[in-house]
Amino acid sequence: VSSQVQVTDNEIDLLLAKQASQGSAQIHIAHILIAVPQRSTQAEVDAAEQKAIGIHQQLQEGLSFAEAAITYSDDQYALNGGDLGWRPIDQVPTMFARQVQNMQSGDVSKPVRSPAGWHILMVVEKKAEQTAMVSQVEVRHILVRPSELVTDEEAEVTIRSLYTRIVDGEDFLTLAREYSDDTYSAPNGGSLGWMESDTYGAQIQGVIDSMQPGDVAPPFRSEAGWHVFRLDDRREVDKAQEHRRNQARDTIFARKAEETYELWLRQIRDEAYVEIRLQT
């Protein structure tokens, strides 16, 4: 069944866009509720407001939020210090989300009215969408390997000749396709694709780190042979985004696999039903 399941980049992009629109940031909130019953008189509403204002004043003067919640809050989380825990920002009630969106960790809101009563909110902590930025480089190279037929000195002469031709204006990609002994990259004009520079080891990383996009490094020797490197570009990549893409791919694959499996089972049952009918 799994061999029949295909996940496209467009499907992944759509799922990631949907997740982004729903908000991926999280917020840790505590809150105090001074309840106002539905059929309260205006005097009772005003009294509840004044009580909330008084509690807010005590908080400003140093009373701990947890102690205030335990002492005054009518909410079910009162004995937990009013702690509502971590919640995705999109799951916070709209009136609260508007209140806390510009608050920082440790900030306490002024009393906020809702149909349930008066609320005082504290942002315990905010957790932004995780990022993990890494530097990547796009490089090409030409490799000339010494062998039983080519001495190290001959390989060096060849690579230096190629370097001179590149500096004089010949096309790097064409020379890589014709002369490079790296069978993996040669057909692609010597392209090694986008990689983190430390992937290549300390020696090559040292060469790449000293280059600017468009630079061609002078020939150098590594364990693999003689190289000429060209740096095409640099970029910063969010590895967390790559992780999210992989998770999205897995999510879509699992859903499609389940749907395909259920379809397969239905087909098996239908075929079995037809076979039984034919036998009777």
Short mmCIF file of C-alpha atoms in Angstrom, two decimals:
data_model
loop_
_atom_site.label_atom_id
_atom_site.label_comp_id
_atom_site.label_asym_id
_atom_site.label_seq_id
_atom_site.Cartn_x
_atom_site.Cartn_y
_atom_site.Cartn_z
CA VAL A 1 0.00 0.00 0.00
CA SER A 2 2.74 2.46 0.95
CA SER A 3 4.33 2.14 -2.50
CA GLN A 4 1.15 3.64 -3.98
CA VAL A 5 1.31 6.76 -1.80
CA GLN A 6 2.92 9.90 -3.24
CA VAL A 7 3.34 13.21 -1.39
CA THR A 8 3.96 16.32 -3.50
CA ASP A 9 5.78 19.50 -2.52
CA ASN A 10 2.59 21.44 -3.21
CA GLU A 11 0.69 19.35 -0.65
CA ILE A 12 3.42 20.01 1.91
CA ASP A 13 3.37 23.76 1.16
CA LEU A 14 -0.43 23.87 1.60
CA LEU A 15 -0.29 22.07 4.95
CA LEU A 16 2.52 24.32 6.22
CA ALA A 17 0.59 27.42 5.11
CA LYS A 18 -2.48 26.18 6.97
CA GLN A 19 -0.45 25.54 10.12
CA ALA A 20 1.15 28.99 9.87
CA SER A 21 -2.25 30.70 9.51
CA GLN A 22 -3.40 28.95 12.67
CA GLY A 23 -0.40 30.24 14.56
CA SER A 24 2.45 28.12 15.85
CA ALA A 25 3.61 30.36 18.70
CA GLN A 26 2.66 29.30 22.21
CA ILE A 27 1.93 31.28 25.35
CA HIS A 28 1.91 30.37 29.04
CA ILE A 29 -0.87 32.28 30.82
CA ALA A 30 -2.16 32.60 34.38
CA HIS A 31 -5.42 34.32 35.18
CA ILE A 32 -7.70 35.53 37.97
CA LEU A 33 -11.48 35.64 37.56
CA ILE A 34 -13.83 37.76 39.60
CA ALA A 35 -17.11 36.19 38.58
CA VAL A 36 -20.21 38.21 37.73
CA PRO A 37 -23.41 36.09 37.65
CA GLN A 38 -25.61 36.54 34.57
CA ARG A 39 -28.46 38.32 36.37
CA SER A 40 -26.29 40.59 38.48
CA THR A 41 -27.39 44.14 39.15
CA GLN A 42 -25.27 47.04 37.94
CA ALA A 43 -24.20 47.58 41.52
CA GLU A 44 -22.91 44.00 41.71
CA VAL A 45 -21.07 44.41 38.39
CA ASP A 46 -19.46 47.62 39.65
CA ALA A 47 -18.52 45.96 42.93
CA ALA A 48 -16.81 43.10 41.06
CA GLU A 49 -14.92 45.63 38.93
CA GLN A 50 -13.71 47.50 41.99
CA LYS A 51 -12.60 44.22 43.55
CA ALA A 52 -10.63 43.38 40.38
CA ILE A 53 -9.06 46.85 40.34
CA GLY A 54 -8.06 46.40 43.99
CA ILE A 55 -6.44 43.03 43.27
CA HIS A 56 -4.59 44.52 40.31
CA GLN A 57 -3.28 47.27 42.59
CA GLN A 58 -2.02 44.68 45.08
CA LEU A 59 -0.25 42.86 42.27
CA GLN A 60 1.45 46.11 41.25
CA GLU A 61 2.58 46.54 44.86
CA GLY A 62 4.24 43.12 44.96
CA LEU A 63 1.59 40.50 45.76
CA SER A 64 2.43 37.30 43.90
CA PHE A 65 0.02 36.38 41.15
CA ALA A 66 -0.32 32.80 42.42
CA GLU A 67 -1.18 33.98 45.92
CA ALA A 68 -3.74 36.46 44.57
CA ALA A 69 -5.33 33.74 42.44
CA ILE A 70 -5.58 31.33 45.35
CA THR A 71 -7.05 34.03 47.59
CA TYR A 72 -9.45 35.81 45.24
CA SER A 73 -10.08 33.95 41.96
CA ASP A 74 -13.42 32.27 41.26
CA ASP A 75 -11.92 30.23 38.43
CA GLN A 76 -11.45 26.46 38.59
CA TYR A 77 -7.68 26.94 38.30
CA ALA A 78 -7.52 29.19 41.38
CA LEU A 79 -5.89 26.60 43.66
CA ASN A 80 -3.27 26.08 40.96
CA GLY A 81 -2.29 29.73 41.24
CA GLY A 82 -4.44 30.57 38.22
CA ASP A 83 -1.98 28.75 35.96
CA LEU A 84 -3.59 27.82 32.63
CA GLY A 85 -0.38 26.26 31.28
CA TRP A 86 0.99 26.43 27.74
CA ARG A 87 -1.50 26.99 24.93
CA PRO A 88 -1.14 27.65 21.19
CA ILE A 89 -1.89 31.34 20.68
CA ASP A 90 -4.69 30.45 18.25
CA GLN A 91 -6.45 28.51 21.04
CA VAL A 92 -6.54 31.49 23.40
CA PRO A 93 -9.96 33.25 23.44
CA THR A 94 -9.93 36.23 21.08
CA MET A 95 -10.49 38.87 23.76
CA PHE A 96 -7.58 37.47 25.76
CA ALA A 97 -5.35 37.06 22.69
CA ARG A 98 -5.78 40.74 21.83
CA GLN A 99 -4.89 41.64 25.41
CA VAL A 100 -1.75 39.53 25.70
CA GLN A 101 -0.31 39.82 22.18
CA ASN A 102 1.81 42.87 23.08
CA MET A 103 2.57 41.80 26.65
CA GLN A 104 5.97 40.47 27.68
CA SER A 105 6.83 37.67 30.09
CA GLY A 106 5.84 38.72 33.61
CA ASP A 107 3.42 41.45 32.49
CA VAL A 108 0.03 41.67 34.20
CA SER A 109 -3.00 43.09 32.42
CA LYS A 110 -5.54 45.51 33.78
CA PRO A 111 -8.95 43.95 34.51
CA VAL A 112 -10.70 42.74 31.34
CA ARG A 113 -14.49 42.31 31.14
CA SER A 114 -16.10 39.19 29.67
CA PRO A 115 -19.58 37.66 30.04
CA ALA A 116 -18.16 35.56 32.90
CA GLY A 117 -16.84 38.51 34.88
CA TRP A 118 -13.59 40.43 35.29
CA HIS A 119 -10.28 38.82 34.39
CA ILE A 120 -6.70 39.71 35.24
CA LEU A 121 -4.15 38.01 32.98
CA MET A 122 -0.45 37.38 33.44
CA VAL A 123 1.90 36.26 30.68
CA VAL A 124 4.18 33.77 32.40
CA GLU A 125 6.22 33.13 29.26
CA LYS A 126 6.02 33.27 25.49
CA LYS A 127 7.49 30.72 23.14
CA ALA A 128 8.00 31.88 19.58
CA GLU A 129 8.09 29.53 16.64
CA GLN A 130 11.38 27.68 16.87
CA THR A 131 14.12 28.43 14.36
CA ALA A 132 17.54 26.90 13.86
CA MET A 133 19.48 28.94 11.33
CA VAL A 134 22.54 27.40 9.70
CA SER A 135 24.88 28.68 7.01
CA GLN A 136 25.04 26.77 3.74
CA VAL A 137 27.22 27.12 0.66
CA GLU A 138 26.69 26.15 -2.96
CA VAL A 139 29.98 25.06 -4.49
CA ARG A 140 31.39 23.40 -7.59
CA HIS A 141 34.69 21.64 -7.95
CA ILE A 142 36.94 19.89 -10.40
CA LEU A 143 38.82 16.89 -9.02
CA VAL A 144 41.89 15.31 -10.59
CA ARG A 145 42.86 12.07 -8.86
CA PRO A 146 46.30 10.49 -8.95
CA SER A 147 46.12 6.85 -10.03
CA GLU A 148 48.26 4.01 -11.29
CA LEU A 149 48.30 5.78 -14.64
CA VAL A 150 48.54 9.38 -13.36
CA THR A 151 51.22 10.43 -10.89
CA ASP A 152 50.56 13.03 -8.23
CA GLU A 153 52.82 15.47 -10.09
CA GLU A 154 50.91 14.94 -13.34
CA ALA A 155 47.59 15.43 -11.54
CA GLU A 156 48.88 18.70 -10.09
CA VAL A 157 50.02 19.92 -13.51
CA THR A 158 46.59 19.11 -14.95
CA ILE A 159 44.64 20.89 -12.21
CA ARG A 160 46.85 23.98 -12.39
CA SER A 161 46.37 24.09 -16.15
CA LEU A 162 42.59 23.90 -15.67
CA TYR A 163 42.72 26.65 -13.04
CA THR A 164 44.60 28.91 -15.45
CA ARG A 165 42.02 28.27 -18.17
CA ILE A 166 39.20 29.14 -15.76
CA VAL A 167 40.91 32.36 -14.67
CA ASP A 168 41.42 33.22 -18.34
CA GLY A 169 37.66 32.96 -18.90
CA GLU A 170 36.85 29.40 -19.91
CA ASP A 171 33.59 27.97 -18.59
CA PHE A 172 33.99 26.16 -15.26
CA LEU A 173 31.00 23.88 -15.88
CA THR A 174 32.27 22.74 -19.27
CA LEU A 175 35.75 21.96 -17.93
CA ALA A 176 34.26 20.10 -14.94
CA ARG A 177 32.16 17.90 -17.20
CA GLU A 178 35.16 17.10 -19.39
CA TYR A 179 38.00 16.71 -16.90
CA SER A 180 36.72 16.09 -13.36
CA ASP A 181 37.27 12.64 -11.90
CA ASP A 182 34.34 13.10 -9.51
CA THR A 183 31.76 10.98 -11.31
CA TYR A 184 29.00 12.25 -9.00
CA SER A 185 29.37 15.97 -9.68
CA ALA A 186 31.04 16.07 -13.11
CA PRO A 187 27.81 15.57 -15.13
CA ASN A 188 26.34 18.55 -13.26
CA GLY A 189 29.22 20.87 -14.06
CA GLY A 190 30.98 20.01 -10.81
CA SER A 191 28.02 21.05 -8.67
CA LEU A 192 27.99 19.70 -5.11
CA GLY A 193 24.68 21.42 -4.36
CA TRP A 194 23.78 23.23 -1.16
CA MET A 195 25.64 21.94 1.89
CA GLU A 196 26.88 23.18 5.24
CA SER A 197 30.55 23.98 4.74
CA ASP A 198 31.71 21.80 7.64
CA THR A 199 30.32 18.80 5.74
CA TYR A 200 33.48 18.79 3.64
CA GLY A 201 35.93 18.56 6.53
CA ALA A 202 38.24 21.11 8.13
CA GLN A 203 40.64 21.55 5.18
CA ILE A 204 38.02 22.24 2.52
CA GLN A 205 35.91 24.25 4.94
CA GLY A 206 38.90 26.51 5.55
CA VAL A 207 39.18 27.13 1.80
CA ILE A 208 35.45 27.78 1.36
CA ASP A 209 35.20 30.07 4.40
CA SER A 210 37.81 32.40 2.88
CA MET A 211 35.87 32.77 -0.40
CA GLN A 212 33.19 35.13 -1.66
CA PRO A 213 30.47 34.11 -4.15
CA GLY A 214 32.04 33.89 -7.61
CA ASP A 215 35.55 33.22 -6.30
CA VAL A 216 37.62 30.35 -7.69
CA ALA A 217 40.15 29.02 -5.18
CA PRO A 218 43.68 28.15 -6.33
CA PRO A 219 44.36 24.41 -6.65
CA PHE A 220 44.95 22.49 -3.44
CA ARG A 221 45.58 18.87 -2.46
CA SER A 222 43.26 16.78 -0.28
CA GLU A 223 43.13 13.08 0.50
CA ALA A 224 40.91 12.64 -2.57
CA GLY A 225 43.26 14.37 -4.99
CA TRP A 226 43.75 17.83 -6.50
CA HIS A 227 40.84 20.29 -6.48
CA VAL A 228 39.73 23.60 -7.89
CA PHE A 229 36.69 24.96 -6.03
CA ARG A 230 34.26 27.68 -7.06
CA LEU A 231 31.86 29.22 -4.56
CA ASP A 232 28.55 30.00 -6.27
CA ASP A 233 26.52 31.35 -3.34
CA ARG A 234 25.86 31.45 0.39
CA ARG A 235 22.56 31.37 2.28
CA GLU A 236 21.05 31.07 5.76
CA VAL A 237 18.60 28.18 6.12
CA ASP A 238 16.12 27.46 8.89
CA LYS A 239 16.73 23.81 9.72
CA ALA A 240 13.64 23.87 11.93
CA GLN A 241 11.64 24.64 8.78
CA GLU A 242 13.21 21.62 7.14
CA HIS A 243 12.13 19.58 10.16
CA ARG A 244 8.60 20.98 9.88
CA ARG A 245 8.53 20.03 6.19
CA ASN A 246 9.56 16.48 7.04
CA GLN A 247 6.87 16.31 9.73
CA ALA A 248 4.29 17.65 7.28
CA ARG A 249 5.38 15.07 4.70
CA ASP A 250 5.01 12.28 7.29
CA THR A 251 1.57 13.57 8.33
CA ILE A 252 0.30 13.66 4.74
CA PHE A 253 1.85 10.28 3.97
CA ALA A 254 0.20 8.66 7.02
CA ARG A 255 -3.20 10.11 6.11
CA LYS A 256 -2.93 9.03 2.47
CA ALA A 257 -1.64 5.58 3.43
CA GLU A 258 -4.62 5.08 5.72
CA GLU A 259 -7.03 6.20 2.99
CA THR A 260 -5.32 3.91 0.45
CA TYR A 261 -5.43 0.99 2.87
CA GLU A 262 -9.13 1.51 3.56
CA LEU A 263 -9.80 1.65 -0.20
CA TRP A 264 -7.82 -1.55 -0.69
CA LEU A 265 -9.82 -3.28 2.05
CA ARG A 266 -13.10 -2.18 0.45
CA GLN A 267 -11.94 -3.54 -2.90
CA ILE A 268 -11.00 -6.87 -1.29
CA ARG A 269 -14.39 -7.08 0.44
CA ASP A 270 -16.22 -6.16 -2.79
CA GLU A 271 -14.31 -8.81 -4.75
CA ALA A 272 -14.99 -11.41 -2.05
CA TYR A 273 -18.70 -10.51 -2.12
CA VAL A 274 -18.84 -10.90 -5.91
CA GLU A 275 -17.03 -14.24 -5.72
CA ILE A 276 -19.47 -15.57 -3.10
CA ARG A 277 -22.45 -14.42 -5.20
CA LEU A 278 -21.03 -16.21 -8.25
CA GLN A 279 -20.53 -19.43 -6.30
CA THR A 280 -24.11 -19.42 -5.09
#
